Coordinates of C-alpha atoms in Angstrom, one line a residue:
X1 CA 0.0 0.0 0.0
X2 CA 1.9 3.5 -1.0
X3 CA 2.4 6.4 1.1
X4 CA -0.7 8.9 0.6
X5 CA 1.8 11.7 2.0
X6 CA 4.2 11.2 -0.6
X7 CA 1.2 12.8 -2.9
X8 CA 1.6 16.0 -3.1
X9 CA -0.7 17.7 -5.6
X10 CA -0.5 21.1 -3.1
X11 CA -2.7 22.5 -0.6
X12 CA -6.4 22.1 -0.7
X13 CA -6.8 25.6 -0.6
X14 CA -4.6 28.4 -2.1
X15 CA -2.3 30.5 0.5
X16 CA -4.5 32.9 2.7
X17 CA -2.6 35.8 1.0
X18 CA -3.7 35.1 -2.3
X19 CA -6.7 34.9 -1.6
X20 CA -6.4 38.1 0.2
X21 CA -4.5 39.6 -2.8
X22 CA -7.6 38.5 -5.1
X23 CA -10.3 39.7 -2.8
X24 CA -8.7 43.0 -2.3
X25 CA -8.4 43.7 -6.4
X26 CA -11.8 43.2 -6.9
X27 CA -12.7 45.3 -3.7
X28 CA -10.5 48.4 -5.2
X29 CA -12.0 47.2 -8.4
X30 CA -8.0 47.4 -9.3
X31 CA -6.3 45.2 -11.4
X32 CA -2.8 46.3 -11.0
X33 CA -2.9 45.0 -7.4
X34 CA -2.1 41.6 -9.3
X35 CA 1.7 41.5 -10.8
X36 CA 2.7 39.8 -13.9
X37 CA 3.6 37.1 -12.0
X38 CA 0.2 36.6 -9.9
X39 CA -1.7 36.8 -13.5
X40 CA 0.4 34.0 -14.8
X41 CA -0.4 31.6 -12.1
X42 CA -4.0 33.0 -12.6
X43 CA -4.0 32.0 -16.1
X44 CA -2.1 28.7 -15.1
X45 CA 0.7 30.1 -17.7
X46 CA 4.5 28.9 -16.8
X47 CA 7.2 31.9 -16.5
X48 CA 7.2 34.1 -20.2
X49 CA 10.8 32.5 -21.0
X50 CA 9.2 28.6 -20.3
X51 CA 5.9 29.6 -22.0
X52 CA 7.2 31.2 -25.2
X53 CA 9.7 28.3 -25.3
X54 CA 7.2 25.6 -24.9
X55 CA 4.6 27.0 -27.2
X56 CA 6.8 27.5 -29.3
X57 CA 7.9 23.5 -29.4
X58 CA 4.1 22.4 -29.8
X59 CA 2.6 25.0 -32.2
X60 CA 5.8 27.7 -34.2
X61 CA 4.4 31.0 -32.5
X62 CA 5.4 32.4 -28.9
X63 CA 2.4 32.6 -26.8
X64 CA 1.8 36.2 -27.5
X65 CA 1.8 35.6 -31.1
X66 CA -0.5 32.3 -30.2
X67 CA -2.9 35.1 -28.1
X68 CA -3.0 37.5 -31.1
X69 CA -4.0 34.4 -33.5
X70 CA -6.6 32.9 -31.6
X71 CA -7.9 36.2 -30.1
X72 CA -8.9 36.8 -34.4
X73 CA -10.6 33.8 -34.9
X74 CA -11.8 30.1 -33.0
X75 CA -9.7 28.4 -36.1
X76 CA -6.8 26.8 -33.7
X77 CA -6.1 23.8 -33.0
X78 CA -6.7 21.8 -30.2
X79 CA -3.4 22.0 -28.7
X80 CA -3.6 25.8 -29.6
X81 CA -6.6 26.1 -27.3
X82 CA -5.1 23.7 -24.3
X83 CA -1.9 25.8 -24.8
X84 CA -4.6 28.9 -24.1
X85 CA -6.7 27.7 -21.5
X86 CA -4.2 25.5 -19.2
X87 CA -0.8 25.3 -20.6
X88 CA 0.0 21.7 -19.7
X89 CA 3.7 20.9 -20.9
X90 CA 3.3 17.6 -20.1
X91 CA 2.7 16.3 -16.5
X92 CA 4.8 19.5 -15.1
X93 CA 3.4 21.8 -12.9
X94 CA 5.0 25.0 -12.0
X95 CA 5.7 24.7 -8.1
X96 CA 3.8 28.2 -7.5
X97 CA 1.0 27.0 -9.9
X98 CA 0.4 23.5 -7.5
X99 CA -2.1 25.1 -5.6
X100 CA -3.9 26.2 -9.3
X101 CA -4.1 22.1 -10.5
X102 CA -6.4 21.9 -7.1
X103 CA -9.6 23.9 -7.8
X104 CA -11.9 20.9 -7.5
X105 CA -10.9 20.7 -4.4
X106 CA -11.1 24.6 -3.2
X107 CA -14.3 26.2 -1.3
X108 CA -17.0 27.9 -3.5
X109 CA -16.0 31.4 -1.0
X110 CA -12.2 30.7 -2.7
X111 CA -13.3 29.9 -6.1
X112 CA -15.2 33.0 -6.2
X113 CA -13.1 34.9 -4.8
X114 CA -10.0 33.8 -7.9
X115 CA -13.1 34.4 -10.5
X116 CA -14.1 37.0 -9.4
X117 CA -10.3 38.8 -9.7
X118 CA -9.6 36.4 -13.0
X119 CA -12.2 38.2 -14.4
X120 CA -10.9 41.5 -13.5
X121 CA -7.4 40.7 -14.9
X122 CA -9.6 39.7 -18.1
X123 CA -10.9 43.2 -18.6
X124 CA -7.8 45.1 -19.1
X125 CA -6.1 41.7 -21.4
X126 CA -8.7 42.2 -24.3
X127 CA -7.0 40.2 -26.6
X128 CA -6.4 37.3 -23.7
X129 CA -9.8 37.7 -22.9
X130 CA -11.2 37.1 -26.2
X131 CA -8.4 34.6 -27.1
X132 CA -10.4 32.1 -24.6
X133 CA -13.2 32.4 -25.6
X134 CA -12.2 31.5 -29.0
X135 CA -10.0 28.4 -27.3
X136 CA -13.6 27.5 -25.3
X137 CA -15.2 27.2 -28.9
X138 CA -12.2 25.3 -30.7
X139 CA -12.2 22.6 -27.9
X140 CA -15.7 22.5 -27.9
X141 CA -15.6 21.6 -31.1
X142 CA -12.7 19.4 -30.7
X143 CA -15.1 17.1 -28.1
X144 CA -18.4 17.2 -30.4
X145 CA -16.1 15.3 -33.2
X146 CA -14.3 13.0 -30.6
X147 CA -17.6 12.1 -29.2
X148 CA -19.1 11.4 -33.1
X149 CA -15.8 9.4 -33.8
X150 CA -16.5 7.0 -30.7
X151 CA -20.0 6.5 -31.1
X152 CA -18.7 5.1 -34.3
X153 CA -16.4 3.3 -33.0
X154 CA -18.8 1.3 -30.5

């Protein structure tokens, strides 16, 4: 029988200060409280030197250029749009993102509270902003044909 302690997905719940930080931007209806570095983790993105490398590996464009394409149309690919909406290099997660892979598991008070300011940050990244939404509608799109293909398949 393994160790259950040698787990470690990261806390349950996000540090107290984060959530402090996120509650307090959308308080001050401010952004800018948030640093780069506190939007990256938001957006479950890895450092800008990882992410640029990385994305450009999978798909030939940085991420900004990735943002810029897929903020213009839904017509990405689906590694595109999990490059948008999660970033998963493989099974790596960031160390300060660990706490981000465990929103299942957070309260609803705490997973307002990081909407609520995600959102925010979303208001003043136009071109993120509608670069998701475009991701949301390629991977949608992505499951309606993989779900076709298998009922063929059975």
């Amino acid at each position: 029988m393994g160790n259950w302690e040698d787990l470690d997905f990261g806390e349950p719940q996000p540090r107290q200060d984060n959530i402090d930080k996120w509650e307090r931007a959308v308080n001050d209806n401010n952004p800018s409280i948030l640093t780069i570095k506190d939007r990256l983790r938001m957006l479950r993105r890895w450092p800008l030197q990882d992410a640029k490398y990385f994305c450009n590996f999978y798909v030939g464009l940085t991420i900004g250029e990735l943002i810029q394409k897929a903020a213009g149309t839904d017509d990405i690919t689906e590694t595109e749009a999990i490059i948008i909406l999660n970033t998963p290099f493989g099974d790596c997660i960031p160390e300060d993102q660990k706490e981000m892979a465990n929103q299942s598991r957070w309260s609803q008070n705490t997973k307002k509270k990081f909407h609520d300011a995600f959102n925010l940050v979303l208001t003043e990244m136009d071109a993120e902003r509608r670069a998701r939404a475009n991701a949301e509608v390629a991977f949608e799109r992505v499951k309606t044909i993989r779900r076709a293909e298998l009922k063929n398949f059975l």
